[in-house]
Amino acid sequence: MRVILLIRHAKSSWDDSSISDFDRPLNDRGKKDAPEMANRLEERKFSIDRLVSSPAKRARRTAEIFLKELGKNEDELVLKSELYHASPEIFYEVLEQLDDHWHNVALFAHNPGITEFANQLTDAIRVDNIPTCGIFAFRADLNKWKDFRKAKKEFWFFDYPKNSKE
């Protein structure tokens, strides 16, 4: 069994229109939400083997905050340029190429692709939008990542910063 967390980057800043989309930093809310969501994940007693992120500044920074909050080493973060504005097909390809030693992975990426991909994985839940710093988690029954596409998948949880902790 493998666990995949789809994590949309935290809220980014639109203050400076001269900054390219790729280089947009996190805003204050994003800097607050990312550690909060990492801590919620830690409360689930869940350990991530690898964090895989789009190299865009806002996604990479979100992943780095999770890395720090979860007590992970820098070498446990992998940047994949394909995840920058990835289509659902690209998410499949990235997952199918992962190292089979990694059982629990977190992918940090962008809308609309991350929400579209989440909605292809299970009929148990549909989301209109994974909010910034939202986590859509599911399990896949497989031994090798190359078999991801045909593996049985089941929804685990969906959480986001404005979701109440009950």
mmCIF file of C-alpha atoms in Angstrom:
data_model
loop_
_atom_site.group_PDB
_atom_site.id
_atom_site.type_symbol
_atom_site.label_atom_id
_atom_site.label_comp_id
_atom_site.label_asym_id
_atom_site.label_seq_id
_atom_site.Cartn_x
_atom_site.Cartn_y
_atom_site.Cartn_z
ATOM 1 C CA MET A 1 0.000 0.000 0.000
ATOM 2 C CA ARG A 2 1.242 3.474 -0.905
ATOM 3 C CA VAL A 3 -0.001 6.818 0.387
ATOM 4 C CA ILE A 4 -0.052 9.922 -1.767
ATOM 5 C CA LEU A 5 -0.681 13.437 -0.492
ATOM 6 C CA LEU A 6 -1.588 16.027 -3.089
ATOM 7 C CA ILE A 7 -0.739 19.393 -1.552
ATOM 8 C CA ARG A 8 -1.504 22.640 -3.295
ATOM 9 C CA HIS A 9 1.065 25.351 -2.617
ATOM 10 C CA ALA A 10 0.262 27.835 0.155
ATOM 11 C CA LYS A 11 -1.210 31.260 -0.616
ATOM 12 C CA SER A 12 1.109 33.376 -2.739
ATOM 13 C CA SER A 13 1.616 37.082 -3.146
ATOM 14 C CA TRP A 14 0.325 39.094 -6.082
ATOM 15 C CA ASP A 15 1.698 42.389 -4.684
ATOM 16 C CA ASP A 16 4.433 42.878 -7.281
ATOM 17 C CA SER A 17 3.177 42.537 -10.861
ATOM 18 C CA SER A 18 6.753 42.602 -12.179
ATOM 19 C CA ILE A 19 7.446 39.184 -10.608
ATOM 20 C CA SER A 20 6.869 36.249 -12.951
ATOM 21 C CA ASP A 21 4.279 33.627 -12.033
ATOM 22 C CA PHE A 22 7.081 31.109 -11.437
ATOM 23 C CA ASP A 23 8.823 33.413 -8.943
ATOM 24 C CA ARG A 24 5.836 34.535 -6.864
ATOM 25 C CA PRO A 25 6.609 34.146 -3.119
ATOM 26 C CA LEU A 26 4.270 33.119 -0.330
ATOM 27 C CA ASN A 27 2.269 35.891 1.302
ATOM 28 C CA ASP A 28 1.775 36.231 5.072
ATOM 29 C CA ARG A 29 -1.240 33.923 5.090
ATOM 30 C CA GLY A 30 0.698 31.294 3.145
ATOM 31 C CA LYS A 31 3.588 31.518 5.606
ATOM 32 C CA LYS A 32 1.104 30.935 8.451
ATOM 33 C CA ASP A 33 -0.941 28.184 6.783
ATOM 34 C CA ALA A 34 1.944 25.953 5.669
ATOM 35 C CA PRO A 35 3.307 25.174 9.171
ATOM 36 C CA GLU A 36 -0.255 24.754 10.467
ATOM 37 C CA MET A 37 -1.064 22.165 7.791
ATOM 38 C CA ALA A 38 2.249 20.365 8.353
ATOM 39 C CA ASN A 39 1.407 20.164 12.055
ATOM 40 C CA ARG A 40 -2.059 18.792 11.293
ATOM 41 C CA LEU A 41 -0.402 16.135 9.181
ATOM 42 C CA GLU A 42 1.996 15.310 12.007
ATOM 43 C CA GLU A 43 -0.984 14.934 14.377
ATOM 44 C CA ARG A 44 -2.106 12.043 12.163
ATOM 45 C CA LYS A 45 1.147 10.229 13.068
ATOM 46 C CA PHE A 46 1.968 10.009 9.376
ATOM 47 C CA SER A 47 5.518 9.920 8.039
ATOM 48 C CA ILE A 48 6.428 11.054 4.530
ATOM 49 C CA ASP A 49 9.266 9.233 2.756
ATOM 50 C CA ARG A 50 9.724 11.895 0.081
ATOM 51 C CA LEU A 51 8.400 15.345 -0.751
ATOM 52 C CA VAL A 52 8.194 16.014 -4.490
ATOM 53 C CA SER A 53 7.574 19.595 -5.550
ATOM 54 C CA SER A 54 7.147 21.885 -8.480
ATOM 55 C CA PRO A 55 10.206 24.148 -8.565
ATOM 56 C CA ALA A 56 8.036 27.286 -8.658
ATOM 57 C CA LYS A 57 8.948 29.449 -5.672
ATOM 58 C CA ARG A 58 5.542 29.215 -3.916
ATOM 59 C CA ALA A 59 5.348 25.409 -4.229
ATOM 60 C CA ARG A 60 8.998 24.846 -3.309
ATOM 61 C CA ARG A 61 8.718 27.139 -0.274
ATOM 62 C CA THR A 62 5.565 25.343 0.890
ATOM 63 C CA ALA A 63 7.393 22.008 0.608
ATOM 64 C CA GLU A 64 10.402 23.422 2.483
ATOM 65 C CA ILE A 65 8.158 24.549 5.344
ATOM 66 C CA PHE A 66 6.604 21.062 5.541
ATOM 67 C CA LEU A 67 10.111 19.579 5.456
ATOM 68 C CA LYS A 68 11.184 21.707 8.420
ATOM 69 C CA GLU A 69 8.000 21.211 10.453
ATOM 70 C CA LEU A 70 8.087 17.435 9.931
ATOM 71 C CA GLY A 71 11.764 17.194 10.913
ATOM 72 C CA LYS A 72 12.890 15.950 7.512
ATOM 73 C CA ASN A 73 16.283 16.398 5.850
ATOM 74 C CA GLU A 74 16.799 18.638 2.821
ATOM 75 C CA ASP A 75 17.687 15.627 0.665
ATOM 76 C CA GLU A 76 14.146 14.305 1.176
ATOM 77 C CA LEU A 77 12.829 17.056 -1.126
ATOM 78 C CA VAL A 78 12.865 16.388 -4.874
ATOM 79 C CA LEU A 79 12.064 19.135 -7.385
ATOM 80 C CA LYS A 80 10.271 18.075 -10.576
ATOM 81 C CA SER A 81 9.873 20.755 -13.226
ATOM 82 C CA GLU A 82 7.030 18.738 -14.763
ATOM 83 C CA LEU A 83 4.817 19.603 -11.763
ATOM 84 C CA TYR A 84 4.736 23.311 -12.635
ATOM 85 C CA HIS A 85 1.180 23.720 -13.998
ATOM 86 C CA ALA A 86 0.970 19.962 -14.598
ATOM 87 C CA SER A 87 -1.984 18.283 -16.250
ATOM 88 C CA PRO A 88 -3.462 15.157 -14.631
ATOM 89 C CA GLU A 89 -1.495 13.051 -17.135
ATOM 90 C CA ILE A 90 1.773 14.544 -15.874
ATOM 91 C CA PHE A 91 0.856 13.659 -12.269
ATOM 92 C CA TYR A 92 0.421 10.034 -13.373
ATOM 93 C CA GLU A 93 3.797 10.093 -15.127
ATOM 94 C CA VAL A 94 5.602 11.631 -12.148
ATOM 95 C CA LEU A 95 4.132 9.048 -9.751
ATOM 96 C CA GLU A 96 4.922 6.139 -12.090
ATOM 97 C CA GLN A 97 8.596 7.152 -12.084
ATOM 98 C CA LEU A 98 9.056 7.364 -8.302
ATOM 99 C CA ASP A 99 11.570 5.208 -6.465
ATOM 100 C CA ASP A 100 9.868 2.040 -5.210
ATOM 101 C CA HIS A 101 11.567 2.468 -1.820
ATOM 102 C CA TRP A 102 9.311 5.481 -1.178
ATOM 103 C CA HIS A 103 5.933 4.358 0.158
ATOM 104 C CA ASN A 104 4.493 7.654 1.396
ATOM 105 C CA VAL A 105 4.935 10.696 -0.825
ATOM 106 C CA ALA A 106 3.685 14.270 -0.902
ATOM 107 C CA LEU A 107 3.360 16.113 -4.210
ATOM 108 C CA PHE A 108 3.362 19.929 -4.030
ATOM 109 C CA ALA A 109 1.826 21.508 -7.101
ATOM 110 C CA HIS A 110 -0.692 23.921 -8.598
ATOM 111 C CA ASN A 111 -4.287 24.334 -9.668
ATOM 112 C CA PRO A 112 -6.099 23.524 -11.831
ATOM 113 C CA GLY A 113 -4.118 20.326 -12.461
ATOM 114 C CA ILE A 114 -3.888 19.157 -8.858
ATOM 115 C CA THR A 115 -7.666 19.374 -8.362
ATOM 116 C CA GLU A 116 -8.373 17.746 -11.732
ATOM 117 C CA PHE A 117 -5.998 14.892 -10.870
ATOM 118 C CA ALA A 118 -7.551 14.388 -7.417
ATOM 119 C CA ASN A 119 -10.980 14.072 -9.012
ATOM 120 C CA GLN A 120 -9.771 11.339 -11.365
ATOM 121 C CA LEU A 121 -8.564 9.112 -8.537
ATOM 122 C CA THR A 122 -11.689 8.093 -6.664
ATOM 123 C CA ASP A 123 -15.452 8.288 -6.919
ATOM 124 C CA ALA A 124 -15.725 8.595 -3.121
ATOM 125 C CA ILE A 125 -15.347 12.373 -3.133
ATOM 126 C CA ARG A 126 -15.318 15.205 -5.626
ATOM 127 C CA VAL A 127 -13.768 18.582 -4.889
ATOM 128 C CA ASP A 128 -14.446 21.763 -6.835
ATOM 129 C CA ASN A 129 -11.160 23.239 -5.713
ATOM 130 C CA ILE A 130 -8.247 22.186 -3.543
ATOM 131 C CA PRO A 131 -7.658 25.464 -1.669
ATOM 132 C CA THR A 132 -4.181 26.858 -1.185
ATOM 133 C CA CYS A 133 -2.246 24.604 1.212
ATOM 134 C CA GLY A 134 -5.035 22.033 1.001
ATOM 135 C CA ILE A 135 -4.161 18.341 1.321
ATOM 136 C CA PHE A 136 -6.015 15.646 -0.628
ATOM 137 C CA ALA A 137 -4.800 12.248 0.601
ATOM 138 C CA PHE A 138 -5.428 8.790 -0.789
ATOM 139 C CA ARG A 139 -4.035 5.270 -0.699
ATOM 140 C CA ALA A 140 -3.074 3.120 -3.667
ATOM 141 C CA ASP A 141 -2.820 -0.649 -3.540
ATOM 142 C CA LEU A 142 0.428 -1.360 -5.385
ATOM 143 C CA ASN A 143 3.955 -2.638 -4.896
ATOM 144 C CA LYS A 144 5.655 -0.698 -7.679
ATOM 145 C CA TRP A 145 4.975 2.883 -8.664
ATOM 146 C CA LYS A 146 4.959 1.959 -12.355
ATOM 147 C CA ASP A 147 1.641 0.198 -11.647
ATOM 148 C CA PHE A 148 0.015 3.320 -10.179
ATOM 149 C CA ARG A 149 -2.382 4.020 -13.038
ATOM 150 C CA LYS A 150 -4.153 0.655 -12.820
ATOM 151 C CA ALA A 151 -3.945 0.301 -9.013
ATOM 152 C CA LYS A 152 -7.023 0.404 -6.808
ATOM 153 C CA LYS A 153 -7.162 3.763 -5.035
ATOM 154 C CA GLU A 154 -9.120 4.857 -1.999
ATOM 155 C CA PHE A 155 -9.743 8.286 -0.527
ATOM 156 C CA TRP A 156 -8.151 8.893 2.902
ATOM 157 C CA PHE A 157 -8.788 12.535 3.867
ATOM 158 C CA PHE A 158 -9.153 16.086 2.605
ATOM 159 C CA ASP A 159 -8.033 18.993 4.787
ATOM 160 C CA TYR A 160 -7.311 22.659 4.215
ATOM 161 C CA PRO A 161 -6.472 25.701 6.346
ATOM 162 C CA LYS A 162 -10.029 26.999 6.797
ATOM 163 C CA ASN A 163 -11.380 23.524 7.619
ATOM 164 C CA SER A 164 -12.377 23.347 11.285
ATOM 165 C CA LYS A 165 -10.434 20.922 13.458
ATOM 166 C CA GLU A 166 -13.185 18.917 15.139
#
